[in-house]
């Protein structure tokens, strides 16, 4: 069964089940320390989305990944392609409006880059208002926080950016492009903090996002030195399992009509 959106013909899209959940992955092109490539977020979120639709093809459809995100605070590091948040939000909403125009009713914006999260959350909310579709935004690490806490070897702060999580998954997915000999520990989390935390396993009650270069010398924020491919597989499989669960929920949720009480 076909599940890659761009491989359909238009009569096939016309005939497609419009309750299949259309997944739109969004990543970023940015520094990931001296040991990981610029495409880290794109590789992980793309492979994740591919594995999800491969396991439930009748319930999902996959759009190509949007490879650029909101990350101007990273631009002191060469290579970063930074998109204004308004541009990213409007672009994503236009993609979703197109899907709605063709009759699709259920959309999942699947995020692979931290600072896209609030932008894509807004894009999903704007899509609901503009189209009446069910549009959900989710960052994959939030779906799998139990596994992250259970399987991690690093302490809090060890999986913020280019740390244990992303390095392990890249080692599992494409080890040829990981230069682990250049990885170093760079945990900047202050254990005395009660509210502020950048760790992807959760726990932050408030967010302080400063210039990236003010906080880390080489772009890493976390501990890539404890990463390995076996844990990368555990993390990746958990991300697939949890995202499949989310797609099934989106697929099953009852779509209710709005009621204007004026
Ligand atoms: Zn990343």
Tab-separated table of C-alpha atoms and ligand atoms in Angstrom:
chain	number	residue	atom	x	y	z
A	1	UNK	CA	0.000	0.000	0.000
A	2	UNK	CA	1.319	3.419	-0.968
A	3	UNK	CA	2.074	5.777	1.860
A	4	UNK	CA	4.472	8.360	0.380
A	5	UNK	CA	2.297	11.322	-0.605
A	6	UNK	CA	4.477	12.397	-3.520
A	7	UNK	CA	4.261	8.951	-5.166
A	8	UNK	CA	0.493	9.151	-5.622
A	9	UNK	CA	-1.051	10.316	-8.880
A	10	UNK	CA	-3.812	12.892	-8.586
A	11	UNK	CA	-6.601	10.369	-9.239
A	12	UNK	CA	-5.067	8.210	-6.501
A	13	UNK	CA	-4.982	11.133	-4.065
A	14	UNK	CA	-8.571	11.883	-5.016
A	15	UNK	CA	-9.548	8.312	-4.145
A	16	UNK	CA	-7.443	8.072	-0.979
A	17	UNK	CA	-9.095	7.549	2.404
A	18	UNK	CA	-9.272	11.105	3.764
A	19	UNK	CA	-9.179	9.859	7.351
A	20	UNK	CA	-5.624	8.632	6.928
A	21	UNK	CA	-3.417	10.821	9.119
A	22	UNK	CA	-1.107	12.952	6.976
A	23	UNK	CA	2.270	13.325	8.669
A	24	UNK	CA	4.355	16.439	7.976
A	25	UNK	CA	7.853	16.130	9.477
A	26	UNK	CA	9.713	19.362	10.219
A	27	UNK	CA	13.422	19.482	11.042
A	28	UNK	CA	16.275	21.981	10.910
A	29	UNK	CA	19.675	22.554	9.317
A	30	UNK	CA	22.052	23.479	12.102
A	31	UNK	CA	25.203	22.800	14.104
A	32	UNK	CA	25.187	19.610	16.144
A	33	UNK	CA	28.599	19.798	17.756
A	34	UNK	CA	31.844	18.798	15.999
A	35	UNK	CA	30.696	15.155	15.825
A	36	UNK	CA	27.265	15.197	14.090
A	37	UNK	CA	26.199	16.566	10.672
A	38	UNK	CA	23.982	19.584	10.081
A	39	UNK	CA	21.116	17.285	9.057
A	40	UNK	CA	20.780	15.539	12.435
A	41	UNK	CA	17.230	16.715	13.142
A	42	UNK	CA	16.163	16.021	9.537
A	43	UNK	CA	17.633	12.519	9.449
A	44	UNK	CA	16.048	11.475	12.742
A	45	UNK	CA	12.575	12.902	12.133
A	46	UNK	CA	12.491	11.660	8.517
A	47	UNK	CA	13.519	8.096	9.378
A	48	UNK	CA	11.088	8.114	12.284
A	49	UNK	CA	8.177	9.212	10.093
A	50	UNK	CA	9.119	6.660	7.403
A	51	UNK	CA	9.124	3.865	9.983
A	52	UNK	CA	5.747	4.992	11.331
A	53	UNK	CA	3.976	4.925	7.953
A	54	UNK	CA	5.700	1.641	7.073
A	55	UNK	CA	4.144	0.015	10.145
A	56	UNK	CA	0.621	1.445	9.682
A	57	UNK	CA	0.316	2.287	5.950
A	58	UNK	CA	-3.472	2.101	5.837
A	59	UNK	CA	-3.793	4.677	8.595
A	60	UNK	CA	-1.184	7.220	7.539
A	61	UNK	CA	0.389	9.185	4.690
A	62	UNK	CA	3.799	10.849	4.651
A	63	UNK	CA	4.764	14.223	3.200
A	64	UNK	CA	8.407	15.166	2.520
A	65	UNK	CA	10.266	16.694	5.468
A	66	UNK	CA	10.542	20.472	5.697
A	67	UNK	CA	14.318	20.654	6.237
A	68	UNK	CA	14.627	24.200	7.674
A	69	UNK	CA	13.415	25.488	11.007
A	70	UNK	CA	13.424	28.304	13.558
A	71	UNK	CA	16.951	28.542	14.925
A	72	UNK	CA	18.363	32.023	14.431
A	73	UNK	CA	19.834	31.791	17.956
A	74	UNK	CA	22.214	29.165	16.502
A	75	UNK	CA	23.580	31.366	13.682
A	76	UNK	CA	26.959	32.027	15.304
A	77	UNK	CA	27.779	28.497	14.181
A	78	UNK	CA	28.569	28.188	10.455
A	79	UNK	CA	26.105	26.229	8.362
A	80	UNK	CA	22.863	27.179	10.099
A	81	UNK	CA	19.923	27.936	7.781
A	82	UNK	CA	17.569	30.074	9.860
A	83	UNK	CA	13.937	30.698	8.969
A	84	UNK	CA	11.876	33.413	10.646
A	85	UNK	CA	9.225	31.871	12.909
A	86	UNK	CA	6.433	33.736	11.106
A	87	UNK	CA	7.658	32.354	7.770
A	88	UNK	CA	7.853	28.811	9.098
A	89	UNK	CA	4.431	29.031	10.696
A	90	UNK	CA	2.808	30.471	7.568
A	91	UNK	CA	4.517	27.891	5.358
A	92	UNK	CA	3.317	24.993	7.518
A	93	UNK	CA	-0.213	26.397	7.694
A	94	UNK	CA	-0.239	26.703	3.891
A	95	UNK	CA	0.774	23.044	3.555
A	96	UNK	CA	-1.994	22.073	5.963
A	97	UNK	CA	-4.535	24.299	4.174
A	98	UNK	CA	-3.624	22.543	0.923
A	99	UNK	CA	-4.278	19.160	2.520
A	100	UNK	CA	-7.626	20.379	3.828
A	101	UNK	CA	-8.494	21.719	0.382
A	102	UNK	CA	-8.052	18.195	-1.008
A	103	UNK	CA	-10.292	16.746	1.673
A	104	UNK	CA	-7.863	15.441	4.285
A	105	UNK	CA	-9.129	15.868	7.829
A	106	UNK	CA	-6.371	14.613	10.113
A	107	UNK	CA	-2.854	16.074	10.143
A	108	UNK	CA	0.149	15.430	12.369
A	109	UNK	CA	3.001	17.945	12.322
A	110	UNK	CA	5.917	15.857	13.596
A	111	UNK	CA	8.734	17.973	14.963
A	112	UNK	CA	12.422	17.047	15.124
A	113	UNK	CA	13.942	20.325	16.366
A	114	UNK	CA	13.442	21.897	19.801
A	115	UNK	CA	12.832	25.535	18.928
A	116	UNK	CA	10.291	24.614	16.258
A	117	UNK	CA	8.002	23.366	19.005
A	118	UNK	CA	6.141	26.597	19.901
A	119	UNK	CA	6.018	27.660	16.240
A	120	UNK	CA	4.481	24.380	15.112
A	121	UNK	CA	2.090	24.340	18.039
A	122	UNK	CA	0.797	27.702	16.833
A	123	UNK	CA	0.697	26.446	13.226
A	124	UNK	CA	-1.496	23.535	14.306
A	125	UNK	CA	-3.860	25.835	16.194
A	126	UNK	CA	-4.044	28.242	13.248
A	127	UNK	CA	-4.783	25.310	10.925
A	128	UNK	CA	-7.716	24.218	13.071
A	129	UNK	CA	-9.185	27.731	12.951
A	130	UNK	CA	-8.526	28.149	9.213
A	131	UNK	CA	-9.750	24.744	8.043
A	132	UNK	CA	-11.718	22.904	10.707
A	133	UNK	CA	-9.322	19.968	10.316
A	134	UNK	CA	-7.898	18.102	13.268
A	135	UNK	CA	-4.271	19.241	13.297
A	136	UNK	CA	-1.876	18.028	15.995
A	137	UNK	CA	1.700	19.135	16.631
A	138	UNK	CA	4.116	16.879	18.508
A	139	UNK	CA	7.851	16.814	19.208
A	140	UNK	CA	8.984	13.188	19.143
A	141	UNK	CA	11.034	13.309	22.359
A	142	UNK	CA	7.994	14.401	24.352
A	143	UNK	CA	6.158	11.265	23.210
A	144	UNK	CA	8.879	8.984	24.610
A	145	UNK	CA	9.930	10.670	27.851
A	146	UNK	CA	9.425	7.494	29.936
A	147	UNK	CA	11.861	5.552	27.742
A	148	UNK	CA	14.346	8.411	27.787
A	149	UNK	CA	14.351	8.484	31.577
A	150	UNK	CA	14.484	4.676	31.893
A	151	UNK	CA	17.279	4.060	29.386
A	152	UNK	CA	19.516	7.109	29.685
A	153	UNK	CA	23.092	6.876	30.917
A	154	UNK	CA	23.691	10.632	31.181
A	155	UNK	CA	22.446	12.819	33.997
A	156	UNK	CA	19.887	15.591	33.511
A	157	UNK	CA	21.154	17.948	30.815
A	158	UNK	CA	22.874	15.113	28.978
A	159	UNK	CA	20.338	15.020	26.187
A	160	UNK	CA	19.648	18.624	25.232
A	161	UNK	CA	21.313	18.998	21.821
A	162	UNK	CA	23.775	16.721	20.034
A	163	UNK	CA	23.967	14.808	23.320
A	164	UNK	CA	23.175	11.228	24.324
A	165	UNK	CA	19.830	10.996	22.501
A	166	UNK	CA	20.628	12.442	19.082
A	167	UNK	CA	24.143	10.986	18.940
A	168	UNK	CA	22.880	7.499	19.853
A	169	UNK	CA	20.139	7.630	17.228
A	170	UNK	CA	22.505	8.916	14.535
A	171	UNK	CA	24.938	6.093	15.431
A	172	UNK	CA	22.098	3.633	14.940
A	173	UNK	CA	20.745	5.175	11.713
A	174	UNK	CA	23.906	6.221	9.854
A	175	UNK	CA	27.162	5.596	11.789
A	176	UNK	CA	29.382	6.554	8.830
A	177	UNK	CA	28.553	10.199	9.415
A	178	UNK	CA	29.247	10.306	13.154
A	179	UNK	CA	32.722	11.455	14.219
A	180	UNK	CA	32.553	10.156	17.764
A	181	UNK	CA	36.257	10.845	18.353
A	182	UNK	CA	35.411	14.581	18.270
A	183	UNK	CA	32.532	14.347	20.752
A	184	UNK	CA	32.954	15.811	24.216
A	185	UNK	CA	30.775	16.184	27.261
A	186	UNK	CA	29.134	19.614	27.494
A	187	UNK	CA	26.396	19.519	30.124
A	188	UNK	CA	25.436	23.079	31.008
A	189	UNK	CA	22.429	22.231	33.177
A	190	UNK	CA	22.642	23.611	36.714
A	191	UNK	CA	21.406	20.952	39.114
A	192	UNK	CA	20.319	23.666	41.544
A	193	UNK	CA	17.709	24.870	39.045
A	194	UNK	CA	14.142	24.156	40.043
A	195	UNK	CA	12.436	25.637	36.990
A	196	UNK	CA	14.885	25.871	34.106
A	197	UNK	CA	16.086	22.796	32.236
A	198	UNK	CA	16.896	22.130	28.578
A	199	UNK	CA	16.982	18.332	28.810
A	200	UNK	CA	14.798	16.648	26.164
A	201	UNK	CA	13.503	14.068	28.636
A	202	UNK	CA	11.356	16.783	30.167
A	203	UNK	CA	11.267	18.447	33.526
A	204	UNK	CA	11.444	22.082	32.451
A	205	UNK	CA	8.819	24.244	34.090
A	206	UNK	CA	10.047	27.386	32.314
A	207	UNK	CA	12.221	28.035	29.267
A	208	UNK	CA	15.294	30.273	29.004
A	209	UNK	CA	16.570	30.173	25.418
A	210	UNK	CA	19.710	32.281	25.069
A	211	UNK	CA	22.157	32.653	22.192
A	212	UNK	CA	23.523	29.156	21.625
A	213	UNK	CA	27.138	30.365	21.384
A	214	UNK	CA	26.825	32.035	24.796
A	215	UNK	CA	26.196	28.680	26.424
A	216	UNK	CA	28.395	26.183	24.594
A	217	UNK	CA	31.771	26.435	22.868
A	218	UNK	CA	31.330	23.739	20.225
A	219	UNK	CA	27.527	23.653	19.823
A	220	UNK	CA	27.016	20.558	21.962
A	221	UNK	CA	24.674	20.747	24.925
A	222	UNK	CA	24.614	17.354	26.542
A	223	UNK	CA	26.790	14.273	26.784
A	224	UNK	CA	27.471	12.501	23.481
A	225	UNK	CA	30.360	10.537	24.994
A	226	UNK	CA	27.961	7.983	26.519
A	227	UNK	CA	26.089	7.456	23.235
A	228	UNK	CA	26.003	4.105	21.457
A	229	UNK	CA	24.100	2.527	18.584
A	230	UNK	CA	22.322	-0.088	20.706
A	231	UNK	CA	20.751	2.621	22.841
A	232	UNK	CA	20.060	4.511	19.650
A	233	UNK	CA	17.940	1.580	18.497
A	234	UNK	CA	16.104	1.487	21.829
A	235	UNK	CA	15.396	5.227	21.577
A	236	UNK	CA	14.413	5.032	17.904
A	237	UNK	CA	12.098	2.041	18.378
A	238	UNK	CA	10.420	3.819	21.288
A	239	UNK	CA	9.928	6.944	19.166
A	240	UNK	CA	8.316	4.827	16.422
A	241	UNK	CA	6.115	2.948	18.893
A	242	UNK	CA	4.886	6.120	20.611
A	243	UNK	CA	4.328	8.016	17.356
A	244	UNK	CA	2.323	5.080	15.969
A	245	UNK	CA	0.229	5.254	19.124
A	246	UNK	CA	-0.352	8.966	18.598
A	247	UNK	CA	-1.324	8.467	14.932
A	248	UNK	CA	-3.835	5.807	15.958
A	249	UNK	CA	-5.361	8.187	18.506
A	250	UNK	CA	-5.582	10.974	15.918
A	251	UNK	CA	-7.163	8.538	13.493
A	252	UNK	CA	-9.778	7.417	16.008
A	253	UNK	CA	-10.732	10.732	17.545
A	254	UNK	CA	-14.256	11.769	16.723
A	255	UNK	CA	-14.393	14.985	14.683
A	256	UNK	CA	-17.036	17.250	16.139
A	257	UNK	CA	-18.649	20.242	14.483
A	258	UNK	CA	-18.240	23.706	15.941
A	259	UNK	CA	-21.326	25.501	17.129
A	260	UNK	CA	-21.554	29.288	16.924
A	261	UNK	CA	-23.609	30.524	19.880
A	262	UNK	CA	-24.166	34.083	18.605
B	1	LIG	ZN1	18.966	18.353	17.022
